PDB file of C-alpha atoms and ligand atoms in Angstrom:
ATOM      1  CA  UNK L   1     -21.677  -0.652   9.966  1.00 56.00           C
ATOM      2  CA  UNK L   2     -20.438  -2.307   6.809  1.00 59.00           C
ATOM      3  CA  UNK L   3     -21.117  -6.028   6.786  1.00 78.00           C
ATOM      4  CA  UNK L   4     -18.954  -6.945   3.830  1.00 87.00           C
ATOM      5  CA  UNK L   5     -15.208  -6.631   3.482  1.00 91.00           C
ATOM      6  CA  UNK L   6     -14.163  -3.966   1.017  1.00 91.00           C
ATOM      7  CA  UNK L   7     -11.096  -2.820  -0.815  1.00 91.00           C
ATOM      8  CA  UNK L   8     -10.336   0.009  -3.231  1.00 91.00           C
ATOM      9  CA  UNK L   9      -7.851  -0.786  -5.966  1.00 93.00           C
ATOM     10  CA  UNK L  10      -4.631   1.227  -5.922  1.00 95.00           C
ATOM     11  CA  UNK L  11      -4.120   3.581  -8.858  1.00 96.00           C
ATOM     12  CA  UNK L  12      -1.789   2.118 -11.502  1.00 94.00           C
ATOM     13  CA  UNK L  13       0.174   5.341 -11.844  1.00 97.00           C
ATOM     14  CA  UNK L  14       0.413   8.895 -10.552  1.00 98.00           C
ATOM     15  CA  UNK L  15      -2.931  10.574  -9.871  1.00 98.00           C
ATOM     16  CA  UNK L  16      -4.183  13.422  -7.730  1.00 98.00           C
ATOM     17  CA  UNK L  17      -7.508  12.604  -6.088  1.00 97.00           C
ATOM     18  CA  UNK L  18      -8.589  15.098  -3.463  1.00 97.00           C
ATOM     19  CA  UNK L  19     -11.364  13.979  -1.204  1.00 96.00           C
ATOM     20  CA  UNK L  20     -12.988  15.611   1.759  1.00 95.00           C
ATOM     21  CA  UNK L  21     -12.549  14.050   5.183  1.00 95.00           C
ATOM     22  CA  UNK L  22     -15.676  13.259   7.166  1.00 93.00           C
ATOM     23  CA  UNK L  23     -16.016  15.853   9.893  1.00 90.00           C
ATOM     24  CA  UNK L  24     -17.410  14.875  13.256  1.00 81.00           C
ATOM     25  CA  UNK L  25     -17.386  16.423  16.707  1.00 75.00           C
ATOM     26  CA  UNK L  26     -16.235  14.505  19.743  1.00 67.00           C
ATOM     27  CA  UNK L  27     -16.721  16.339  23.045  1.00 62.00           C
ATOM     28  CA  UNK L  28     -16.564  19.724  21.319  1.00 64.00           C
ATOM     29  CA  UNK L  29     -13.458  18.849  19.339  1.00 71.00           C
ATOM     30  CA  UNK L  30     -13.428  18.712  15.572  1.00 78.00           C
ATOM     31  CA  UNK L  31     -12.290  15.353  14.244  1.00 92.00           C
ATOM     32  CA  UNK L  32     -11.545  15.016  10.528  1.00 95.00           C
ATOM     33  CA  UNK L  33     -11.654  11.410   9.369  1.00 95.00           C
ATOM     34  CA  UNK L  34      -9.564  11.225   6.192  1.00 96.00           C
ATOM     35  CA  UNK L  35      -9.529   7.397   6.142  1.00 96.00           C
ATOM     36  CA  UNK L  36     -11.360   5.205   5.503  1.00 94.00           C
ATOM     37  CA  UNK L  37     -13.129   7.076   2.723  1.00 92.00           C
ATOM     38  CA  UNK L  38     -15.798   5.558   0.445  1.00 89.00           C
ATOM     39  CA  UNK L  39     -13.480   6.113  -2.533  1.00 91.00           C
ATOM     40  CA  UNK L  40     -10.266   5.192  -0.774  1.00 95.00           C
ATOM     41  CA  UNK L  41     -10.348   2.522   1.926  1.00 95.00           C
ATOM     42  CA  UNK L  42      -6.596   2.190   2.401  1.00 97.00           C
ATOM     43  CA  UNK L  43      -3.334   3.849   1.353  1.00 98.00           C
ATOM     44  CA  UNK L  44      -0.705   1.165   1.663  1.00 98.00           C
ATOM     45  CA  UNK L  45      -1.827  -0.533   4.878  1.00 98.00           C
ATOM     46  CA  UNK L  46      -2.900   2.797   6.449  1.00 98.00           C
ATOM     47  CA  UNK L  47      -6.637   2.294   6.986  1.00 98.00           C
ATOM     48  CA  UNK L  48      -7.773   4.959   9.442  1.00 97.00           C
ATOM     49  CA  UNK L  49      -6.837   8.589  10.061  1.00 97.00           C
ATOM     50  CA  UNK L  50      -8.541  10.876  12.579  1.00 96.00           C
ATOM     51  CA  UNK L  51      -7.090  14.388  12.764  1.00 96.00           C
ATOM     52  CA  UNK L  52      -8.191  16.053  16.007  1.00 94.00           C
ATOM     53  CA  UNK L  53      -7.888  19.671  17.143  1.00 91.00           C
ATOM     54  CA  UNK L  54      -6.294  22.068  17.525  1.00 92.00           C
ATOM     55  CA  UNK L  55      -8.439  23.005  20.476  1.00 90.00           C
ATOM     56  CA  UNK L  56      -7.600  24.721  23.741  1.00 91.00           C
ATOM     57  CA  UNK L  57      -8.372  22.741  26.855  1.00 89.00           C
ATOM     58  CA  UNK L  58      -8.711  25.032  29.895  1.00 90.00           C
ATOM     59  CA  UNK L  59      -6.884  24.477  33.174  1.00 91.00           C
ATOM     60  CA  UNK L  60      -8.711  22.084  35.477  1.00 87.00           C
ATOM     61  CA  UNK L  61      -9.967  19.987  32.571  1.00 86.00           C
ATOM     62  CA  UNK L  62      -8.588  16.888  30.863  1.00 85.00           C
ATOM     63  CA  UNK L  63      -7.205  16.881  27.329  1.00 81.00           C
ATOM     64  CA  UNK L  64      -7.419  13.506  25.629  1.00 84.00           C
ATOM     65  CA  UNK L  65      -9.797  11.292  27.544  1.00 86.00           C
ATOM     66  CA  UNK L  66     -10.365   7.906  25.948  1.00 91.00           C
ATOM     67  CA  UNK L  67     -11.205   5.072  28.341  1.00 94.00           C
ATOM     68  CA  UNK L  68     -10.222   1.413  27.918  1.00 97.00           C
ATOM     69  CA  UNK L  69     -11.344  -0.080  24.600  1.00 97.00           C
ATOM     70  CA  UNK L  70     -10.236  -3.062  22.490  1.00 98.00           C
ATOM     71  CA  UNK L  71      -8.499  -3.506  19.128  1.00 98.00           C
ATOM     72  CA  UNK L  72      -7.582  -6.413  16.871  1.00 98.00           C
ATOM     73  CA  UNK L  73      -5.995  -6.824  13.441  1.00 98.00           C
ATOM     74  CA  UNK L  74      -4.374  -3.403  13.332  1.00 98.00           C
ATOM     75  CA  UNK L  75      -1.682  -1.165  14.771  1.00 98.00           C
ATOM     76  CA  UNK L  76      -2.648   2.150  16.354  1.00 98.00           C
ATOM     77  CA  UNK L  77      -0.274   5.037  15.744  1.00 98.00           C
ATOM     78  CA  UNK L  78      -0.528   8.089  17.993  1.00 97.00           C
ATOM     79  CA  UNK L  79       1.159  11.304  16.856  1.00 98.00           C
ATOM     80  CA  UNK L  80       0.789  14.604  18.685  1.00 97.00           C
ATOM     81  CA  UNK L  81       1.551  18.122  17.461  1.00 97.00           C
ATOM     82  CA  UNK L  82       0.580  19.643  20.798  1.00 96.00           C
ATOM     83  CA  UNK L  83      -0.516  18.364  24.210  1.00 95.00           C
ATOM     84  CA  UNK L  84       0.269  15.081  25.906  1.00 94.00           C
ATOM     85  CA  UNK L  85      -1.348  11.781  26.771  1.00 94.00           C
ATOM     86  CA  UNK L  86      -0.715   8.759  28.938  1.00 95.00           C
ATOM     87  CA  UNK L  87      -1.094   5.425  27.164  1.00 97.00           C
ATOM     88  CA  UNK L  88      -2.078   2.427  29.309  1.00 98.00           C
ATOM     89  CA  UNK L  89      -2.617  -0.994  27.825  1.00 98.00           C
ATOM     90  CA  UNK L  90      -3.457  -4.558  28.774  1.00 98.00           C
ATOM     91  CA  UNK L  91       0.210  -5.568  28.488  1.00 98.00           C
ATOM     92  CA  UNK L  92       0.814  -3.374  31.545  1.00 98.00           C
ATOM     93  CA  UNK L  93       2.408  -0.510  29.618  1.00 98.00           C
ATOM     94  CA  UNK L  94       2.099   2.992  31.070  1.00 97.00           C
ATOM     95  CA  UNK L  95       3.715   5.497  28.727  1.00 97.00           C
ATOM     96  CA  UNK L  96       3.458   9.271  28.432  1.00 96.00           C
ATOM     97  CA  UNK L  97       3.621  10.576  24.877  1.00 96.00           C
ATOM     98  CA  UNK L  98       4.542  14.125  23.856  1.00 96.00           C
ATOM     99  CA  UNK L  99       4.905  15.863  20.484  1.00 97.00           C
ATOM    100  CA  UNK L 100       7.650  14.367  18.338  1.00 97.00           C
ATOM    101  CA  UNK L 101       7.338  10.955  20.009  1.00 98.00           C
ATOM    102  CA  UNK L 102       5.661   7.919  18.511  1.00 98.00           C
ATOM    103  CA  UNK L 103       3.379   5.326  20.091  1.00 98.00           C
ATOM    104  CA  UNK L 104       2.924   2.245  17.905  1.00 98.00           C
ATOM    105  CA  UNK L 105       0.655  -0.424  19.377  1.00 98.00           C
ATOM    106  CA  UNK L 106       0.175  -3.629  17.419  1.00 98.00           C
ATOM    107  CA  UNK L 107      -3.034  -5.379  18.417  1.00 98.00           C
ATOM    108  CA  UNK L 108      -2.687  -8.752  16.680  1.00 98.00           C
ATOM    109  CA  UNK L 109      -5.379 -11.082  18.027  1.00 98.00           C
ATOM    110  CA  UNK L 110      -6.343  -8.617  20.767  1.00 98.00           C
ATOM    111  CA  UNK L 111      -5.297  -5.822  23.108  1.00 98.00           C
ATOM    112  CA  UNK L 112      -7.035  -3.011  24.976  1.00 98.00           C
ATOM    113  CA  UNK L 113      -5.774   0.448  25.859  1.00 98.00           C
ATOM    114  CA  UNK L 114      -6.700   3.879  27.182  1.00 97.00           C
ATOM    115  CA  UNK L 115      -5.293   7.270  26.191  1.00 94.00           C
ATOM    116  CA  UNK L 116      -5.790   9.977  28.781  1.00 92.00           C
ATOM    117  CA  UNK L 117      -4.339  13.400  29.357  1.00 86.00           C
ATOM    118  CA  UNK L 118      -3.521  14.685  32.845  1.00 83.00           C
ATOM    119  CA  UNK L 119      -5.830  17.085  34.670  1.00 85.00           C
ATOM    120  CA  UNK L 120      -4.303  20.333  33.399  1.00 87.00           C
ATOM    121  CA  UNK L 121      -2.864  23.003  35.665  1.00 89.00           C
ATOM    122  CA  UNK L 122      -2.709  25.433  32.721  1.00 91.00           C
ATOM    123  CA  UNK L 123      -4.500  25.924  29.405  1.00 93.00           C
ATOM    124  CA  UNK L 124      -3.154  23.504  26.804  1.00 92.00           C
ATOM    125  CA  UNK L 125      -3.699  23.085  23.076  1.00 94.00           C
ATOM    126  CA  UNK L 126      -4.513  19.524  22.013  1.00 93.00           C
ATOM    127  CA  UNK L 127      -3.662  18.710  18.403  1.00 95.00           C
ATOM    128  CA  UNK L 128      -2.755  15.419  16.782  1.00 96.00           C
ATOM    129  CA  UNK L 129      -3.680  12.499  14.611  1.00 97.00           C
ATOM    130  CA  UNK L 130      -4.637   8.926  15.373  1.00 96.00           C
ATOM    131  CA  UNK L 131      -3.810   6.474  12.617  1.00 98.00           C
ATOM    132  CA  UNK L 132      -4.388   2.768  12.169  1.00 98.00           C
ATOM    133  CA  UNK L 133      -2.378   0.361  10.065  1.00 98.00           C
ATOM    134  CA  UNK L 134      -4.136  -2.841   8.994  1.00 98.00           C
ATOM    135  CA  UNK L 135      -2.197  -6.023   9.701  1.00 98.00           C
ATOM    136  CA  UNK L 136      -1.979  -8.553   6.860  1.00 98.00           C
ATOM    137  CA  UNK L 137      -3.353 -12.078   7.121  1.00 98.00           C
ATOM    138  CA  UNK L 138       0.127 -13.402   7.910  1.00 97.00           C
ATOM    139  CA  UNK L 139       0.470 -11.470  11.198  1.00 98.00           C
ATOM    140  CA  UNK L 140      -2.971 -10.352  12.305  1.00 98.00           C
ATOM    141  CA  UNK L 141      -3.535 -13.330  14.620  1.00 98.00           C
ATOM    142  CA  UNK L 142      -0.191 -12.790  16.369  1.00 98.00           C
ATOM    143  CA  UNK L 143       0.610 -11.521  19.854  1.00 98.00           C
ATOM    144  CA  UNK L 144       0.026  -7.880  20.772  1.00 98.00           C
ATOM    145  CA  UNK L 145       2.995  -5.571  21.350  1.00 98.00           C
ATOM    146  CA  UNK L 146       3.673  -1.938  22.144  1.00 98.00           C
ATOM    147  CA  UNK L 147       6.516   0.334  21.052  1.00 98.00           C
ATOM    148  CA  UNK L 148       7.316   3.873  22.174  1.00 98.00           C
ATOM    149  CA  UNK L 149       9.946   5.824  20.271  1.00 98.00           C
ATOM    150  CA  UNK L 150      11.146   9.044  21.869  1.00 97.00           C
ATOM    151  CA  UNK L 151      13.601   9.755  19.060  1.00 95.00           C
ATOM    152  CA  UNK L 152      12.958   9.421  15.341  1.00 98.00           C
ATOM    153  CA  UNK L 153      15.080  10.258  12.291  1.00 97.00           C
ATOM    154  CA  UNK L 154      14.766  13.998  11.807  1.00 96.00           C
ATOM    155  CA  UNK L 155      16.014  16.098   8.899  1.00 95.00           C
ATOM    156  CA  UNK L 156      16.044  19.860   9.293  1.00 95.00           C
ATOM    157  CA  UNK L 157      17.121  22.342   6.656  1.00 92.00           C
ATOM    158  CA  UNK L 158      15.966  25.892   5.934  1.00 92.00           C
ATOM    159  CA  UNK L 159      12.282  25.745   4.991  1.00 93.00           C
ATOM    160  CA  UNK L 160      11.960  21.998   5.471  1.00 96.00           C
ATOM    161  CA  UNK L 161      11.611  19.768   8.535  1.00 97.00           C
ATOM    162  CA  UNK L 162      10.929  16.038   8.148  1.00 97.00           C
ATOM    163  CA  UNK L 163      10.422  13.438  10.859  1.00 98.00           C
ATOM    164  CA  UNK L 164      10.303   9.780   9.870  1.00 98.00           C
ATOM    165  CA  UNK L 165       7.564   7.962  11.782  1.00 98.00           C
ATOM    166  CA  UNK L 166       7.946   4.758   9.790  1.00 98.00           C
ATOM    167  CA  UNK L 167      10.099   3.753   6.843  1.00 97.00           C
ATOM    168  CA  UNK L 168      13.296   5.491   5.838  1.00 95.00           C
ATOM    169  CA  UNK L 169      14.573   8.755   4.491  1.00 92.00           C
ATOM    170  CA  UNK L 170      17.964   8.974   2.788  1.00 88.00           C
ATOM    171  CA  UNK L 171      19.116   5.833   4.569  1.00 91.00           C
ATOM    172  CA  UNK L 172      17.843   6.877   8.004  1.00 93.00           C
ATOM    173  CA  UNK L 173      15.477   4.195   9.233  1.00 97.00           C
ATOM    174  CA  UNK L 174      12.686   4.685  11.762  1.00 98.00           C
ATOM    175  CA  UNK L 175      13.037   2.313  14.720  1.00 98.00           C
ATOM    176  CA  UNK L 176       9.302   1.535  14.520  1.00 98.00           C
ATOM    177  CA  UNK L 177       8.322  -1.791  12.948  1.00 96.00           C
ATOM    178  CA  UNK L 178       5.419  -2.410  10.599  1.00 97.00           C
ATOM    179  CA  UNK L 179       4.089  -5.692   9.251  1.00 98.00           C
ATOM    180  CA  UNK L 180       4.022  -4.526   5.622  1.00 98.00           C
ATOM    181  CA  UNK L 181       6.299  -2.100   3.716  1.00 98.00           C
ATOM    182  CA  UNK L 182       5.141   1.317   4.849  1.00 98.00           C
ATOM    183  CA  UNK L 183       6.225   4.941   5.073  1.00 98.00           C
ATOM    184  CA  UNK L 184       5.030   7.918   7.076  1.00 98.00           C
ATOM    185  CA  UNK L 185       6.687  11.348   7.308  1.00 98.00           C
ATOM    186  CA  UNK L 186       5.685  14.433   9.279  1.00 98.00           C
ATOM    187  CA  UNK L 187       6.697  17.324   7.024  1.00 98.00           C
ATOM    188  CA  UNK L 188       6.813  21.051   7.753  1.00 98.00           C
ATOM    189  CA  UNK L 189       7.639  23.299   4.833  1.00 97.00           C
ATOM    190  CA  UNK L 190       7.635  26.901   3.719  1.00 97.00           C
ATOM    191  CA  UNK L 191       6.697  28.611   0.483  1.00 97.00           C
ATOM    192  CA  UNK L 192       9.666  27.280  -1.504  1.00 96.00           C
ATOM    193  CA  UNK L 193       9.091  24.233  -3.697  1.00 96.00           C
ATOM    194  CA  UNK L 194      10.477  21.023  -2.188  1.00 96.00           C
ATOM    195  CA  UNK L 195      11.053  17.485  -3.374  1.00 94.00           C
ATOM    196  CA  UNK L 196      10.237  14.579  -1.110  1.00 93.00           C
ATOM    197  CA  UNK L 197      11.384  11.065  -1.932  1.00 90.00           C
ATOM    198  CA  UNK L 198       8.865   8.425  -2.997  1.00 95.00           C
ATOM    199  CA  UNK L 199       9.076   4.719  -3.801  1.00 96.00           C
ATOM    200  CA  UNK L 200       7.431   4.060  -7.197  1.00 97.00           C
ATOM    201  CA  UNK L 201       5.984   0.693  -6.109  1.00 97.00           C
ATOM    202  CA  UNK L 202       4.182   2.349  -3.178  1.00 98.00           C
ATOM    203  CA  UNK L 203       0.945   4.332  -3.176  1.00 98.00           C
ATOM    204  CA  UNK L 204       0.867   7.524  -1.145  1.00 98.00           C
ATOM    205  CA  UNK L 205      -1.335  10.306   0.171  1.00 98.00           C
ATOM    206  CA  UNK L 206      -1.092  13.640   1.940  1.00 98.00           C
ATOM    207  CA  UNK L 207      -3.064  14.722   4.999  1.00 98.00           C
ATOM    208  CA  UNK L 208      -2.559  18.383   5.886  1.00 98.00           C
ATOM    209  CA  UNK L 209      -2.451  19.047   9.637  1.00 97.00           C
ATOM    210  CA  UNK L 210      -1.862  22.806   9.610  1.00 97.00           C
ATOM    211  CA  UNK L 211      -1.648  25.575   7.014  1.00 98.00           C
ATOM    212  CA  UNK L 212      -1.992  24.591   3.374  1.00 98.00           C
ATOM    213  CA  UNK L 213       0.117  22.904   0.725  1.00 98.00           C
ATOM    214  CA  UNK L 214       0.136  23.136  -3.046  1.00 98.00           C
ATOM    215  CA  UNK L 215       0.485  19.881  -4.974  1.00 97.00           C
ATOM    216  CA  UNK L 216       0.510  19.968  -8.779  1.00 94.00           C
ATOM    217  CA  UNK L 217      -1.291  23.313  -8.757  1.00 94.00           C
ATOM    218  CA  UNK L 218      -3.973  22.235  -6.265  1.00 96.00           C
ATOM    219  CA  UNK L 219      -4.241  23.749  -2.828  1.00 97.00           C
ATOM    220  CA  UNK L 220      -4.797  21.149  -0.098  1.00 97.00           C
ATOM    221  CA  UNK L 221      -5.958  22.149   3.373  1.00 95.00           C
ATOM    222  CA  UNK L 222      -6.796  20.332   6.604  1.00 94.00           C
ATOM    223  CA  UNK L 223      -9.918  18.226   6.225  1.00 93.00           C
ATOM    224  CA  UNK L 224      -8.871  16.583   2.955  1.00 95.00           C
ATOM    225  CA  UNK L 225      -7.010  13.528   1.790  1.00 96.00           C
ATOM    226  CA  UNK L 226      -4.913  13.987  -1.337  1.00 98.00           C
ATOM    227  CA  UNK L 227      -4.264  10.557  -2.864  1.00 98.00           C
ATOM    228  CA  UNK L 228      -1.263  10.546  -5.188  1.00 98.00           C
ATOM    229  CA  UNK L 229      -1.351   6.984  -6.516  1.00 98.00           C
ATOM    230  CA  UNK L 230       1.785   5.073  -7.461  1.00 98.00           C
ATOM    231  CA  UNK L 231       4.718   5.332  -9.830  1.00 97.00           C
ATOM    232  CA  UNK L 232       6.389   8.431  -8.400  1.00 97.00           C
ATOM    233  CA  UNK L 233      10.018   8.663  -7.376  1.00 95.00           C
ATOM    234  CA  UNK L 234       9.515  12.139  -5.913  1.00 95.00           C
ATOM    235  CA  UNK L 235       6.657  14.358  -4.789  1.00 97.00           C
ATOM    236  CA  UNK L 236       6.853  18.107  -5.326  1.00 97.00           C
ATOM    237  CA  UNK L 237       5.273  20.153  -2.536  1.00 97.00           C
ATOM    238  CA  UNK L 238       5.057  23.844  -1.778  1.00 97.00           C
ATOM    239  CA  UNK L 239       3.668  25.453   1.380  1.00 98.00           C
ATOM    240  CA  UNK L 240       0.899  28.009   0.808  1.00 97.00           C
ATOM    241  CA  UNK L 241       2.635  29.749   2.466  1.00 97.00           C
ATOM    242  CA  UNK L 242       3.437  27.200   5.187  1.00 98.00           C
ATOM    243  CA  UNK L 243       2.195  23.711   5.852  1.00 98.00           C
ATOM    244  CA  UNK L 244       2.533  20.852   8.261  1.00 98.00           C
ATOM    245  CA  UNK L 245       1.403  17.570   6.753  1.00 98.00           C
ATOM    246  CA  UNK L 246       1.742  13.829   6.775  1.00 98.00           C
ATOM    247  CA  UNK L 247       3.072  12.146   3.638  1.00 98.00           C
ATOM    248  CA  UNK L 248       2.233   8.489   4.079  1.00 98.00           C
ATOM    249  CA  UNK L 249       1.634   5.278   2.179  1.00 98.00           C
ATOM    250  CA  UNK L 250       3.211   1.971   1.367  1.00 98.00           C
ATOM    251  CA  UNK L 251       2.882  -1.241  -0.564  1.00 98.00           C
ATOM    252  CA  UNK L 252      -0.795  -1.616  -1.546  1.00 97.00           C
ATOM    253  CA  UNK L 253      -2.560  -4.029   0.780  1.00 97.00           C
ATOM    254  CA  UNK L 254      -4.026  -6.764  -1.378  1.00 94.00           C
ATOM    255  CA  UNK L 255      -6.709  -7.784   1.122  1.00 96.00           C
ATOM    256  CA  UNK L 256     -10.343  -6.757   1.554  1.00 95.00           C
ATOM    257  CA  UNK L 257     -10.950  -5.504   5.098  1.00 97.00           C
ATOM    258  CA  UNK L 258     -14.015  -5.440   7.259  1.00 97.00           C
ATOM    259  CA  UNK L 259     -13.743  -2.580   9.729  1.00 96.00           C
ATOM    260  CA  UNK L 260     -16.227  -2.419  12.571  1.00 95.00           C
ATOM    261  CA  UNK L 261     -15.848  -0.176  15.636  1.00 94.00           C
ATOM    262  CA  UNK L 262     -12.233  -0.754  16.770  1.00 96.00           C
ATOM    263  CA  UNK L 263     -11.698  -4.001  14.925  1.00 98.00           C
ATOM    264  CA  UNK L 264     -10.188  -4.835  11.541  1.00 98.00           C
ATOM    265  CA  UNK L 265     -11.238  -8.327  10.472  1.00 98.00           C
ATOM    266  CA  UNK L 266     -12.211 -10.202   7.307  1.00 97.00           C
ATOM    267  CA  UNK L 267     -15.808 -11.333   7.846  1.00 96.00           C
ATOM    268  CA  UNK L 268     -18.901 -10.723   9.942  1.00 95.00           C
ATOM    269  CA  UNK L 269     -18.449 -13.817  12.108  1.00 96.00           C
ATOM    270  CA  UNK L 270     -15.054 -12.610  13.221  1.00 97.00           C
ATOM    271  CA  UNK L 271     -16.499  -9.182  13.930  1.00 96.00           C
ATOM    272  CA  UNK L 272     -19.298 -10.634  16.038  1.00 96.00           C
ATOM    273  CA  UNK L 273     -16.798 -12.762  17.961  1.00 97.00           C
ATOM    274  CA  UNK L 274     -14.706  -9.678  18.750  1.00 98.00           C
ATOM    275  CA  UNK L 275     -17.747  -7.730  20.005  1.00 97.00           C
ATOM    276  CA  UNK L 276     -18.834 -10.679  22.123  1.00 97.00           C
ATOM    277  CA  UNK L 277     -15.388 -11.118  23.665  1.00 98.00           C
ATOM    278  CA  UNK L 278     -15.276  -7.465  24.700  1.00 98.00           C
ATOM    279  CA  UNK L 279     -18.824  -7.556  26.091  1.00 97.00           C
ATOM    280  CA  UNK L 280     -18.145 -10.787  27.997  1.00 97.00           C
ATOM    281  CA  UNK L 281     -14.713  -9.538  29.144  1.00 97.00           C
ATOM    282  CA  UNK L 282     -13.478 -13.071  28.437  1.00 97.00           C
ATOM    283  CA  UNK L 283      -9.769 -12.233  28.533  1.00 97.00           C
ATOM    284  CA  UNK L 284      -9.078 -11.963  24.813  1.00 98.00           C
ATOM    285  CA  UNK L 285      -8.469  -8.220  25.086  1.00 98.00           C
ATOM    286  CA  UNK L 286      -6.971  -8.282  28.581  1.00 98.00           C
ATOM    287  CA  UNK L 287      -7.523  -5.558  31.171  1.00 97.00           C
ATOM    288  CA  UNK L 288      -6.230  -2.007  31.422  1.00 98.00           C
ATOM    289  CA  UNK L 289      -5.209  -1.207  35.001  1.00 96.00           C
ATOM    290  CA  UNK L 290      -5.272   2.271  36.485  1.00 95.00           C
ATOM    291  CA  UNK L 291      -7.309   4.096  33.856  1.00 94.00           C
ATOM    292  CA  UNK L 292      -9.307   7.058  35.122  1.00 91.00           C
ATOM    293  CA  UNK L 293     -11.963   6.975  32.413  1.00 90.00           C
ATOM    294  CA  UNK L 294     -14.565   4.218  32.312  1.00 93.00           C
ATOM    295  CA  UNK L 295     -14.265   1.130  30.105  1.00 95.00           C
ATOM    296  CA  UNK L 296     -15.991   1.893  26.801  1.00 94.00           C
ATOM    297  CA  UNK L 297     -18.869  -0.437  26.031  1.00 94.00           C
ATOM    298  CA  UNK L 298     -19.341  -1.865  22.543  1.00 91.00           C
ATOM    299  CA  UNK L 299     -21.792   0.245  20.518  1.00 87.00           C
ATOM    300  CA  UNK L 300     -25.169  -1.174  19.560  1.00 80.00           C
ATOM    301  CA  UNK L 301     -25.179  -3.080  16.318  1.00 70.00           C
TER     302      UNK L 301
HETATM  303 MN1  LIG X 401      -7.620   2.928  20.421  1.00 54.54          MN
END
C-alpha cells in the first residue's frame, strides 16, 4: 500500500492519454481497474473505477456478493448495466438497485455497507462499474448519507443515448449531489460521429464498458482509460461500430490523496486510525444489519 499521499497534475489543455486498466480476477470475474492509475490518480474528483463483468451467473448462485466493509472520505457510486444488487448500509438503508438506477453513498467520516445480489432463480448476466469520488477537505469529515435515484436525465435520439449520472446535460440536472463540480454520463452510440458537451475548466476521461469507440483516430476498448485533459468545449466520439462508455470528469481536485483499502485519507496516521476503528468495531463505521455475507476483515498491512 502507498504510504504517501499522491496527486497527478491535470493536463493544461486537451490531450489524449490512453492507459491500460489493471486487470484482476475476483471470484472468477474480470475486474478492470481504470483508476487509480500510476500516471493518473484522479480525473476531477473521480478516484477509483472498477469495471466488472459481463459474466453469467448460473441459477442457484449469487451475483454480486460483497459483505459489510467500511469507507471514509469518499462517495461510492454503483452503476449496473445488467443484474441487480441489494445495498445495505449502517444508516439502516436497504435498497435494491437495477440497471439505469444510481446509488450514491457519501461516507464522510465513516460508513459501512454491503452489496449483495439475490440467490438467482435463473441465469443472469452481471455487468457494471463501481466508482469512487474523493471528498475534499471541506466535507470529508462530515456525516455519511445515502442517495438512490431511480430516474436520471436521459436523452435518446437515433444513434445516441445519454444518461446523466451526475452534473447536467443541456440544462437537465442530475438529482445526485457531489461535493465538488463533477460530471458523469453513460453514453451509448453507433457508428456515426457525435458531439458530447464538455466544460473547458474540467478534466475528463472515457472508460469503455462495451464495444469500442474512436476518439481522435484512436480506438478505445474496455480495459483502458482515455484521459482527455482540459480545455475542450466538446468531445467528438464515434462508435466502432457501437460503444457503451462513461464520459466522466470534473474540476481538478487540488489535494494529494492517500488511498488505502477502502479509505481515502491524507496521511498514514489517519489511515491507521481507520483500520483500527474497523478492527475494533468501535462504532465509527456503524453496523450493517441483515447482510448475508460475512463482515470483511481489514487486510494485513
Ligand atoms: Mn464499498
